[in-house]
XYZ file of C-alpha atoms in Angstrom:
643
model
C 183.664 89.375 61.500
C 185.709 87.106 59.255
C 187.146 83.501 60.259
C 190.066 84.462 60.335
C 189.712 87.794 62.962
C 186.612 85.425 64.792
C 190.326 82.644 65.306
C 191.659 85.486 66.681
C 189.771 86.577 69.277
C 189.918 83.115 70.812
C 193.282 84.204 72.146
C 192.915 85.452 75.850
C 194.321 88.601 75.826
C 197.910 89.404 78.014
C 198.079 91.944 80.664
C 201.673 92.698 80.892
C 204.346 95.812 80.829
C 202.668 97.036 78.215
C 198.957 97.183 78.740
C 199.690 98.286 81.971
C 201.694 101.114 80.923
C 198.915 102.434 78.670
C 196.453 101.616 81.402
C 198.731 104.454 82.972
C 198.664 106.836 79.932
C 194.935 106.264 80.030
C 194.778 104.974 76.320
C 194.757 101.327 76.798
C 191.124 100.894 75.255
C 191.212 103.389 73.133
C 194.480 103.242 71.619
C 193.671 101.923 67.774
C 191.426 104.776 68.063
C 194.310 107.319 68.153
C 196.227 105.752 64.974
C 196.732 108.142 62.479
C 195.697 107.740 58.649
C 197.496 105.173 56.337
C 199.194 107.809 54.553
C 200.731 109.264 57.713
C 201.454 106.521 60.285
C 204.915 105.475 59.051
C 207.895 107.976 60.760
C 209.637 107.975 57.119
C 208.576 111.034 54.723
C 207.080 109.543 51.653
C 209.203 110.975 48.467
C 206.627 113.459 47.532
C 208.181 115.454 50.164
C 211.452 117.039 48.863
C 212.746 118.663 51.772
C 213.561 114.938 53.101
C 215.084 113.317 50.104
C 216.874 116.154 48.785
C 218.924 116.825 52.272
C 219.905 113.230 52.010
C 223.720 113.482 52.843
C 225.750 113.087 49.656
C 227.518 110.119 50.411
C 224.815 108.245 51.242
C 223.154 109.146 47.782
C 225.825 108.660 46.392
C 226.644 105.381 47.376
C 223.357 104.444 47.281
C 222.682 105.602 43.843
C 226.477 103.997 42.865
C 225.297 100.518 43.992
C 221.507 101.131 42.073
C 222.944 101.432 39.578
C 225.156 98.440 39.252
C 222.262 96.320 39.262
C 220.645 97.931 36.057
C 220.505 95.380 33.622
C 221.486 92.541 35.017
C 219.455 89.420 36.283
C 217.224 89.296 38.927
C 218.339 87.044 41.741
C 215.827 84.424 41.379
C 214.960 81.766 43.828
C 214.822 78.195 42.496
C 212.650 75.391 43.767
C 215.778 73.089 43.849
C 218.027 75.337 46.629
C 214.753 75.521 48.503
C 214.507 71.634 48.733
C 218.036 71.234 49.658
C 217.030 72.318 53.223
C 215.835 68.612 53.677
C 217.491 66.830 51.432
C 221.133 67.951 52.716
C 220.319 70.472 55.430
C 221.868 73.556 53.024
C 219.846 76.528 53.750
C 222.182 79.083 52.362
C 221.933 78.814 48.496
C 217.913 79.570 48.953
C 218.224 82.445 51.456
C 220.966 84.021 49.654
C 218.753 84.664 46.287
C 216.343 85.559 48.415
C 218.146 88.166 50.473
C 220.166 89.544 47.064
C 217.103 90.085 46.106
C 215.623 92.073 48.541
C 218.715 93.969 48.688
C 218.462 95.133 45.047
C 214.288 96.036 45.240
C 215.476 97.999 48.536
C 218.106 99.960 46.553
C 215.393 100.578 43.730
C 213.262 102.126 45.780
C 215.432 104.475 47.208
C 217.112 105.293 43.873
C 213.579 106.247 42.661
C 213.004 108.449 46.033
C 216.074 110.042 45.947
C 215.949 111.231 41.905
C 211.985 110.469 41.086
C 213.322 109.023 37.550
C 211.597 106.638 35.925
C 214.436 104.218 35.353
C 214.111 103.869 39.020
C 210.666 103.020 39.102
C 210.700 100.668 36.635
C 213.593 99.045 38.520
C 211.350 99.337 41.806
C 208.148 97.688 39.940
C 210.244 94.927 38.546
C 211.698 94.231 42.052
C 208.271 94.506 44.011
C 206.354 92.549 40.945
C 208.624 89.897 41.399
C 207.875 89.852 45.282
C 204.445 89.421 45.055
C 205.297 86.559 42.165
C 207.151 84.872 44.339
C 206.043 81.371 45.620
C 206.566 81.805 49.048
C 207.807 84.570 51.582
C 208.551 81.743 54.153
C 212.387 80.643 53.840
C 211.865 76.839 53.798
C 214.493 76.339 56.942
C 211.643 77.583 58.850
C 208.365 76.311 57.154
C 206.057 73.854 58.516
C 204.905 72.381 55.114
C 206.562 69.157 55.553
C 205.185 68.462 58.642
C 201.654 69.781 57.844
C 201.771 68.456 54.417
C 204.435 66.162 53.281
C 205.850 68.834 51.069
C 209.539 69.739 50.762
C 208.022 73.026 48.465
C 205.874 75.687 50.166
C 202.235 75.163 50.570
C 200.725 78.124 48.963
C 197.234 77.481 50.548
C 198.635 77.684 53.632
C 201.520 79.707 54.346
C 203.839 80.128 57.301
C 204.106 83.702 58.751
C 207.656 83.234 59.801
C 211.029 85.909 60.152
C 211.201 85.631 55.722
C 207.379 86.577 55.780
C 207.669 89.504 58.000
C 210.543 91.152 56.233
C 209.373 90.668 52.871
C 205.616 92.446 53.695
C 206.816 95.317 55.569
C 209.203 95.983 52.610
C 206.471 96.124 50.798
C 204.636 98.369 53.002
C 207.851 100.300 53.219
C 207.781 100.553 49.413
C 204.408 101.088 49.138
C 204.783 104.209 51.565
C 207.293 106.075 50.019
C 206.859 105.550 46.148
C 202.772 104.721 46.396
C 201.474 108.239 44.166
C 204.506 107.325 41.527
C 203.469 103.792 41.379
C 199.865 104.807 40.967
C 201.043 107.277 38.105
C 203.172 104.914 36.558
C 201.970 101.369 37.436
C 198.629 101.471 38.495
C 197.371 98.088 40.113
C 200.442 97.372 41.573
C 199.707 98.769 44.722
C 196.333 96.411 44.794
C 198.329 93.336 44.228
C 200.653 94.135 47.037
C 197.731 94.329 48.996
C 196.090 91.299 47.944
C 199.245 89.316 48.793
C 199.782 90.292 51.883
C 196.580 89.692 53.046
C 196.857 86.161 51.782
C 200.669 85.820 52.951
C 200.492 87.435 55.762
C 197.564 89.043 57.206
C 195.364 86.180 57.373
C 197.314 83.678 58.790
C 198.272 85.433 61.709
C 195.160 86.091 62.587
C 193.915 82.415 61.359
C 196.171 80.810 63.306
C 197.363 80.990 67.062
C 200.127 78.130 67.502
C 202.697 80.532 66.273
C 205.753 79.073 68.498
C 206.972 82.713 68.255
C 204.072 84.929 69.929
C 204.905 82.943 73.496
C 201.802 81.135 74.530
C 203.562 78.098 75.844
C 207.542 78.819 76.737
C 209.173 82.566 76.994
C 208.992 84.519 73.434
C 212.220 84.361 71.616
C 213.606 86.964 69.069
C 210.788 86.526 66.553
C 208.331 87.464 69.116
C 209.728 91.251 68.359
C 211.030 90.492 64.912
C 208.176 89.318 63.355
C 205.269 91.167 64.959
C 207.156 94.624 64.486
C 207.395 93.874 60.441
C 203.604 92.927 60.995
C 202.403 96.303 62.718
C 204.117 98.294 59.889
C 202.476 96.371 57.217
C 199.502 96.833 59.295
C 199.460 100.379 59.548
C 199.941 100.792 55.795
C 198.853 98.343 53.616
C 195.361 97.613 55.885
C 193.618 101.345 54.697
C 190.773 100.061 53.462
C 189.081 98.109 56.381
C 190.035 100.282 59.084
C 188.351 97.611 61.603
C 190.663 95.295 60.481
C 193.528 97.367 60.641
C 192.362 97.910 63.989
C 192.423 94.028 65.239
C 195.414 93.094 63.144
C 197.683 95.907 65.125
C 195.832 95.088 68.580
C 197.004 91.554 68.741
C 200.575 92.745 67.656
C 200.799 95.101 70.391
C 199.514 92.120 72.760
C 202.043 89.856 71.361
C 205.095 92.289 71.715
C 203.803 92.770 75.587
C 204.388 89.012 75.650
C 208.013 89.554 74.810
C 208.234 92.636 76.681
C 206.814 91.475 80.167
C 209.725 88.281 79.512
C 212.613 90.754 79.600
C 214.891 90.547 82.429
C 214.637 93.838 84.420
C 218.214 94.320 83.668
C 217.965 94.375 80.259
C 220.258 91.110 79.535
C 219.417 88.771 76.443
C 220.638 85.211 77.348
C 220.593 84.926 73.512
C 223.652 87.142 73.447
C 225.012 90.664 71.947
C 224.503 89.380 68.250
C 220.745 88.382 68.526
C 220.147 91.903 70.379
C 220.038 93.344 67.266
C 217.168 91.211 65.810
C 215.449 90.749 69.150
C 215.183 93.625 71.912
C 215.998 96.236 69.724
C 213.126 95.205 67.133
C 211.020 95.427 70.042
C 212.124 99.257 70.586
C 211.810 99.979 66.829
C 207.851 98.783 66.415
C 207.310 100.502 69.900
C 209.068 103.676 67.916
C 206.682 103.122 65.347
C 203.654 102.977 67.698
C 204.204 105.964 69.062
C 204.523 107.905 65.749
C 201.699 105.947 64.549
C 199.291 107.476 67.625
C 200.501 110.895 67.338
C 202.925 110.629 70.227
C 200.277 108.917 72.637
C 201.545 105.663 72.880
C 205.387 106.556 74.577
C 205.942 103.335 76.348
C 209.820 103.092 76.408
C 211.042 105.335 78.282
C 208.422 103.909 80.670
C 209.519 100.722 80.848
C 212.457 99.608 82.927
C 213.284 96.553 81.387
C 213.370 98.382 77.657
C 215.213 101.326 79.144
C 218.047 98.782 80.796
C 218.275 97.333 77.521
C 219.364 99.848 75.300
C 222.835 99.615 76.991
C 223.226 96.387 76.456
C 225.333 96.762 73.622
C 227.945 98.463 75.073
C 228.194 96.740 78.104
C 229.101 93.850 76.013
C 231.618 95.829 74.179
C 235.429 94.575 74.734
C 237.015 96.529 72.191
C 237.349 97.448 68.561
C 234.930 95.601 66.737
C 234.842 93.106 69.242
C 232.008 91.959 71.794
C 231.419 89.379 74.399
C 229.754 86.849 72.562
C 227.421 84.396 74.118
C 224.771 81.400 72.239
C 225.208 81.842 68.519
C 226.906 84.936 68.669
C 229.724 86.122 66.784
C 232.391 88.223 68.586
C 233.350 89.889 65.682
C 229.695 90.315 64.029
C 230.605 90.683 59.835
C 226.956 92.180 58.991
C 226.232 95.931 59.200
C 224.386 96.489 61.894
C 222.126 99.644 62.184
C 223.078 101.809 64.880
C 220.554 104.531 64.147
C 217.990 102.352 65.395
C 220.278 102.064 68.423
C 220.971 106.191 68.571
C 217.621 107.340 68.263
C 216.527 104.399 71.059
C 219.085 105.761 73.089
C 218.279 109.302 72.659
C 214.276 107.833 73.135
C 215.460 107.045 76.874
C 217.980 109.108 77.655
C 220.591 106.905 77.902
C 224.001 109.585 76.554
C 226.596 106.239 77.180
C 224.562 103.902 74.790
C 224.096 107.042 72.236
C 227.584 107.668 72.310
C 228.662 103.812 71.663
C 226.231 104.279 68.645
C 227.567 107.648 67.411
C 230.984 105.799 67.432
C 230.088 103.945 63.788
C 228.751 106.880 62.118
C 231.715 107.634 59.871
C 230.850 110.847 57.836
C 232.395 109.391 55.030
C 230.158 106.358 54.904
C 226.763 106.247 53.747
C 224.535 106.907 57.348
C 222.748 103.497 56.567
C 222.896 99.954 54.225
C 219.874 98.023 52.406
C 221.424 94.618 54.596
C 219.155 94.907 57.472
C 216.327 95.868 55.818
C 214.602 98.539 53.655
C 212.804 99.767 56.389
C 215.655 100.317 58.636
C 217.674 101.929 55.547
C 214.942 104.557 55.027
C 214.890 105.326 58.603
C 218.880 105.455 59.105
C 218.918 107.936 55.965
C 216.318 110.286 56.570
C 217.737 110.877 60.628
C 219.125 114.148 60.728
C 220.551 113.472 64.452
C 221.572 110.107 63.203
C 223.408 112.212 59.869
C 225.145 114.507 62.021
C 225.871 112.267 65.082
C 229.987 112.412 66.521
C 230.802 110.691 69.413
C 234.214 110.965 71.507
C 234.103 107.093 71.616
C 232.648 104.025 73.276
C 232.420 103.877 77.452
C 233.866 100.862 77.922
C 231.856 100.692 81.709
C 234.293 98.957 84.278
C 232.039 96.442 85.801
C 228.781 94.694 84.498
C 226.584 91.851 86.169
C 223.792 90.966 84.949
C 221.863 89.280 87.514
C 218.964 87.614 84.985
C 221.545 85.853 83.065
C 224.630 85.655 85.494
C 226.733 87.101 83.656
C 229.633 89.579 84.692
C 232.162 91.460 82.527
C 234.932 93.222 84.009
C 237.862 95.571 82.983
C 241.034 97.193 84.966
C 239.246 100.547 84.113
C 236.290 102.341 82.969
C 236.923 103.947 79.069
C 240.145 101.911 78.432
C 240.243 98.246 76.601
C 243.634 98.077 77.747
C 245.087 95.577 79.593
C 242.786 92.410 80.367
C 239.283 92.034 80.441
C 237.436 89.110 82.308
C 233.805 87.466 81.433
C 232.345 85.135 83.349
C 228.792 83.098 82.649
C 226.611 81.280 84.642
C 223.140 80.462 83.633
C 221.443 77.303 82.144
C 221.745 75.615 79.374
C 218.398 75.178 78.162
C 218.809 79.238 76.775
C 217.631 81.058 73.518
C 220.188 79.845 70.977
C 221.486 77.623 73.762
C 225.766 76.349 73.980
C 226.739 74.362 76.720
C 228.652 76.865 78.712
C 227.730 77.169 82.448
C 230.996 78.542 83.754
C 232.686 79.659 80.972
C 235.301 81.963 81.294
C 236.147 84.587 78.778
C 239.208 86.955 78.805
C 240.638 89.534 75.757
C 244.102 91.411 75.901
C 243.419 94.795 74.564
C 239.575 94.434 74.065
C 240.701 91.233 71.182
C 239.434 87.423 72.446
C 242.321 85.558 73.389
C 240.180 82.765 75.815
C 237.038 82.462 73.584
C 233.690 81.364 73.000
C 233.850 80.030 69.262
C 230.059 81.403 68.549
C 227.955 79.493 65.941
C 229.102 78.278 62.617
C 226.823 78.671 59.458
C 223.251 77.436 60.317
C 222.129 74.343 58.347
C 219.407 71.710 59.130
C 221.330 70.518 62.324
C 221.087 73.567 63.786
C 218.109 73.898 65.448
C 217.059 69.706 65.368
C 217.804 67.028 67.872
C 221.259 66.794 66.714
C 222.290 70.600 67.580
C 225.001 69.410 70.411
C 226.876 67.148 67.851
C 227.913 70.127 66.588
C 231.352 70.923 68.224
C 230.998 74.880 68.951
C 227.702 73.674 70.974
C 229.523 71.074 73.366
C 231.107 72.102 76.117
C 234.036 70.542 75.478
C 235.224 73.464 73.365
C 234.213 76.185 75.913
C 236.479 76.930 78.316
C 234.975 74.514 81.244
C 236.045 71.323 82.869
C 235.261 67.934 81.673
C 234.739 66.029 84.817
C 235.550 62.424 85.338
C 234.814 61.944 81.364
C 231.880 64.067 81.293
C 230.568 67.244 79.468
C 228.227 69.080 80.881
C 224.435 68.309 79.702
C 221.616 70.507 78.140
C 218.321 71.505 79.407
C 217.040 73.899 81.942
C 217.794 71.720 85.453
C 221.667 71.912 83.816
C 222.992 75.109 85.323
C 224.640 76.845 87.655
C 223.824 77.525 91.629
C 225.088 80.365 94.382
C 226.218 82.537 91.765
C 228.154 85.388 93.743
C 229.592 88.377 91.442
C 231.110 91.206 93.455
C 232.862 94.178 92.705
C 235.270 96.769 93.809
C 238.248 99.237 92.886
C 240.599 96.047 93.594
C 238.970 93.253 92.111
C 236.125 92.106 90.261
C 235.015 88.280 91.324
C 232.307 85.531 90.795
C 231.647 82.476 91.763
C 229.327 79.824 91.225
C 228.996 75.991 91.682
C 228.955 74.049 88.382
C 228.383 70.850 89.256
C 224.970 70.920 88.560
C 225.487 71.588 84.556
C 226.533 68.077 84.626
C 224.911 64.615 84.007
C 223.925 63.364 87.781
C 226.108 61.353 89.893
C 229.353 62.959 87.983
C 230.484 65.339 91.244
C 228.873 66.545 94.232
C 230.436 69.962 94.145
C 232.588 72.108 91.456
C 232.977 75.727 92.712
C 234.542 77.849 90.387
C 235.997 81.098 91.366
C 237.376 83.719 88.228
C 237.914 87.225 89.266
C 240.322 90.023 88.146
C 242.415 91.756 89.737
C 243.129 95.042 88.881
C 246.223 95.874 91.263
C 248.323 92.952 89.343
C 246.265 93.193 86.170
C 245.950 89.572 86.338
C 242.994 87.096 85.821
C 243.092 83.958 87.625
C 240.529 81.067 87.670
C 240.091 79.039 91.055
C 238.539 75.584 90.775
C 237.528 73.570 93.879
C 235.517 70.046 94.082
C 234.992 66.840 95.347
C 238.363 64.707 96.112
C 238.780 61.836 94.277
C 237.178 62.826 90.896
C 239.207 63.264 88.116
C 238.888 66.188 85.698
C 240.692 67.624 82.628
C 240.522 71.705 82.286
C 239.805 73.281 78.897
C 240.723 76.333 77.240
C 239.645 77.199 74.140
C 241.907 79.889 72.555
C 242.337 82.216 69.607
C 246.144 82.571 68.444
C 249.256 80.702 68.692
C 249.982 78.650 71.531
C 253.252 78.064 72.671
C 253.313 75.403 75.966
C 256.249 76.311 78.645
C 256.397 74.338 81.581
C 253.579 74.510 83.794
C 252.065 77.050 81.214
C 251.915 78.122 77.752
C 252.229 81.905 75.580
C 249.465 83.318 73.427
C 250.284 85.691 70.707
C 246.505 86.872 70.060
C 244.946 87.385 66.877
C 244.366 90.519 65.513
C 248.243 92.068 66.940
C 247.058 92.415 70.351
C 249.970 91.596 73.000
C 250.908 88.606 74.369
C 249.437 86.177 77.410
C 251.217 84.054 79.560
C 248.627 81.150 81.083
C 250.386 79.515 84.258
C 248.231 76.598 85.703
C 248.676 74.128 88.341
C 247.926 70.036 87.428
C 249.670 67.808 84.699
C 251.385 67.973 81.256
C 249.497 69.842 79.039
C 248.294 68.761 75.237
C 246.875 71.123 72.393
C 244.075 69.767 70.218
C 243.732 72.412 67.176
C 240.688 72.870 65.367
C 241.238 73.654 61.873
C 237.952 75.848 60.587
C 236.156 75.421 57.603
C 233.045 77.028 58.369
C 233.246 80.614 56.726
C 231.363 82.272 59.603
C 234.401 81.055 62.109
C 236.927 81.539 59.648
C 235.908 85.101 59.185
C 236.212 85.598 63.173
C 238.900 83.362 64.110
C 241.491 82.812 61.084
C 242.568 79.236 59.714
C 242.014 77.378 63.458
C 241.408 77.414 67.384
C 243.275 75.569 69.955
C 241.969 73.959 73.170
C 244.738 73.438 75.498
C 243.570 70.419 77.704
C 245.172 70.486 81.372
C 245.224 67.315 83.410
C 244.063 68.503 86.551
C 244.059 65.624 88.741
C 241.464 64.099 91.280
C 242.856 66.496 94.207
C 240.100 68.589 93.902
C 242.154 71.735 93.134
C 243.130 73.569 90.210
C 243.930 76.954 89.591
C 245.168 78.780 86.080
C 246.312 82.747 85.968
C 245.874 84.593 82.817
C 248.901 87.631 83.086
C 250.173 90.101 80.251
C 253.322 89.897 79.151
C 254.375 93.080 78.509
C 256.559 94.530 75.801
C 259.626 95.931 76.350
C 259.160 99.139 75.771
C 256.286 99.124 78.492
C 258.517 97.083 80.669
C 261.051 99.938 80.688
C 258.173 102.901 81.145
């Protein structure tokens, strides 16, 4: 055994949902035994086989091939030593991760061009592109490296590199690569394939089995969306690029499928993920794609999802967040208008995995015939697998369900609308929770409502990450504070964050009249500041109106905030919101004092591309009574009036 698979069996290993449920299929010690060979244990048909690549859909190829060949002869994006040091001189992580990702992007469009048509050009485009891969210093974007730390380097450490999100995508792109083009690379550029090899065991291989303090696999706190992320990239590489130490192969992919049961076992049984609609995507569902690819890779054997409750629930969590449009409830550092493709295949062909029609249908509702049936910007992996899905290809759905109700217990959450199918009219969200979460805002209580499925009382989301982000300073950053959620500041305070900040006797309930929670807040906020805040939001679907009831302790002053998207236009005793986006008009009525607007002008492109040119919080006095209460009401158009 080497050192670095003798480290790894140090690691006790995890009984969870997952070893449990092949316990069940009677395959749990025996299951590396079933994987099938290298050549055949990724579900994508290498190119060699022509009935797959030459029923690709014509838009697709030709888009694809369109945006291939743009890229033929010009530079390579190349990542510079000086945009990887800005990360700690001046906290930029963009400029570095950009390069990066444009590259990617263009090796990923390579090897599909060379798939599709088998031409040279294409491979030579694809050898450049994967060459300059394995050239490259580091696969580790430096926002996420350890090397200063372990080192006192602001540049990678190439003897010891950091298996981090970067590192997984770049070596399953390889193995991706390496799957579908390996007998024309062997024709045409043989060695190649060794030196991908050799660098991912270096990278990749050997350092996660060298080392176990990964914060990601979830020794020590609850596994995050790496957890899934990262192993998943790791179990493809695995399965392909380990064929010639099948022992290896063997222990690489058993402590992957111990580490995803880590992440597994931690979802909520309702499928929720406290880090929000936007890291779904990169979290639960990459945990249903390497399960995918587990089960092609033992011939079937290994079908855990539909088994599991928790992975079942989750596959709907995308449209039970849905409010509308290309709108969603956004939570953490979402975005409620996300600007990346996102690949609903994966999400159709999960939902077809479980049998979930509603979730399959919300997917089917972005597969335009007219657009290609996948993009190279979530990975090449995920393009290959969106393009070569006939159900995905054909897929037509009659549009999104747009459930009435949702609570989700784990994260105390509940979304409501007047009616099931329809974003029409008003739609209520209401979070509870701590605020010690993945990706964590201060926002126990906020209250979210959109006219017409568009945001109209919002949740900002995150701004472009930098160094701040994710250090000590996170909640000097304004979209983190709760003073621009829509919460109270009480006698002068915010709330706090950490895990003992949150909220208590959380009651949702629902019915064909109204949809309500309630919860007591004033635990989210430093000790001593109140000795009870009850907050009560519900919707009522008779009047169509939302209204937000706050109760507390006499004598304590407070200031409500609402944090909208639109124009504001105070009235006495309330104000009018034309909404972004054309939706309708709100009238806001509220009890308490004189209201003021503070507006927020945006220069962070990620909010500007959701929100426009500002926000405004409208700041309520609201007295030391100890009540409060604000109504959120359409005001119809004229035309509707008259109807």
């Amino acid at each position: 055994m080497t050192d670095a698979a003798q480290a790894s069996a140090t690691r006790p290993p995890f009984r969870g949902r997952i070893a449990r449920t092949l316990a069940e299929l009677g395959i749990a010690e025996s299951l590396t035994d079933l994987l099938l060979p290298a050549a055949s244990a990724l579900p994508v048909a290498p190119a060699t086989d022509r009935d797959v690549w030459d029923g690709i859909d014509e838009t697709t190829r030709a888009a694809l091939l369109d945006s291939a060949t743009a890229d033929l002869g010009t530079p390579w994006p190349v990542p510079l030593a000086r945009d990887a040091a800005r990360y700690h001189r001046d906290g930029n992580r963009e400029e570095y991760e950009r390069a990066v990702f444009r590259r990617q992007e263009r090796v990923s469009r390579a090897v599909v061009a060379a798939a599709l048509t088998g031409a040279d050009v294409w491979l030579d485009e694809a050898a450049d592109g994967l060459w300059l891969l394995c050239e490259q210093s580091t696969w580790c974007w430096p926002a996420h490296d350890d090397t200063r730390q372990r080192h006192g380097a602001v540049l990678a450490t190439v003897t010891d590199p950091f298996l981090d999100l970067g590192a997984g995508e770049l070596v399953a792109q390889l193995a991706w690569a390496d799957h579908v083009l390996g007998d024309a690379l062997d024709a045409r550029y043989p060695g190649l394939r060794t030196r991908i090899r050799h660098e991912s065991w270096v990278r990749v291989f050997e350092p996660f089995l060298r080392r176990q303090d990964w914060h990601w696999i979830g020794l020590e706190r609850p596994p995050h969306n790496w957890n899934p992320w990262i192993h998943g990239n790791v179990l493809v590489a695995a399965l392909r690029l380990l064929d010639d130490d099948p022992d290896m192969r063997a222990r690489v992919i058993e402590l992957v499928v111990d580490g995803l049961d880590r992440y597994v076992s931690a979802l909520p049984e309702d499928g929720a993920i406290d880090e929000g609609y936007a890291y779904w995507w990169n979290g639960a569902l990459r945990a249903l794609e390497a399960l995918d690819v587990l089960e092609h890779a033992t011939g079937g054997r290994a079908r855990l999802t539909e088994r599991i409750g928790a992975l079942r629930e989750t596959v709907a969590f995308p449209h039970r967040c849905h409010l509308g449009g290309d709108w969603y409830l956004n939570l953490a550092d979402g975005q409620a208008r996300p600007t990346l493709d996102q690949p609903w295949h994966a999400l159709h062909r999960a939902a077809r995995a479980v049998g979930d029609h509603e979730a399959q249908a919300h997917a089917a509702t972005h597969r335009d015939p007219l657009a290609p049936a996948a993009t190279e910007i979530s990975g090449l992996g995920r393009l290959l697998r969106g393009i070569t899905d006939p159900l995905w290809r054909d897929a037509r759905s009659l549009g999104s369900p747009l459930p009435r109700d949702v609570f989700w217990p784990s994260t105390e959450v509940l979304v409501a609308r007047g009616a099931a199918g329809s974003a029409a009219g008003l739609t209520l969200a209401v979070k509870g929770g701590n605020n010690d979460e993945n990706h964590n805002h201060d926002d126990v209580g906020e209250v979210i409502v959109a006219r017409d499925g568009v945001p109209v009382l919002i949740d900002a989301g995150r701004p472009t990450y930098t160094a701040v982000t994710f250090s000590p300073q996170r909640y000097t950053l304004w979209p983190m504070q709760s003073g621009w959620h829509s919460v109270p500041v009480i006698d002068g305070a915010e709330q706090d964050h950490g895990a003992q900040f949150a909220a208590a006797d959380v009651d949702a309930r629902v019915s064909d009249d109204a949809s309500t929670m309630s919860l007591q807040l004033a635990g989210a906020y430093p000790p001593g500041t109140v000795s009870s805040w009850v907050r009560s939001a519900a919707l009522d679907r008779a009047t169509g109106t939302v209204s937000i009831v706050d109760s507390w302790t006499p004598g304590v002053p407070a200031v409500q905030h609402l944090l909208v998207a639109g124009t504001v236009r105070l009235e006495t005793g309330g104000a009018c919101v034309t909404p972004i986006e054309g939706a309708g008009d709100v009238r806001l009525r509220w009890s308490g004092g004189e209201a003021r607007l503070s507006v927020r002008t945006l220069d962070d492109p990620l909010l500007r591309e959701v929100w426009g040119e500002s926000v405004t919080r409208i700041e309520i006095p609201a007295g030391s009574h100890g009540e409060s209460r604000i109504t959120v009401e359409l005001v119809r158009a004229e035309a509707e009036e008259v109807r």
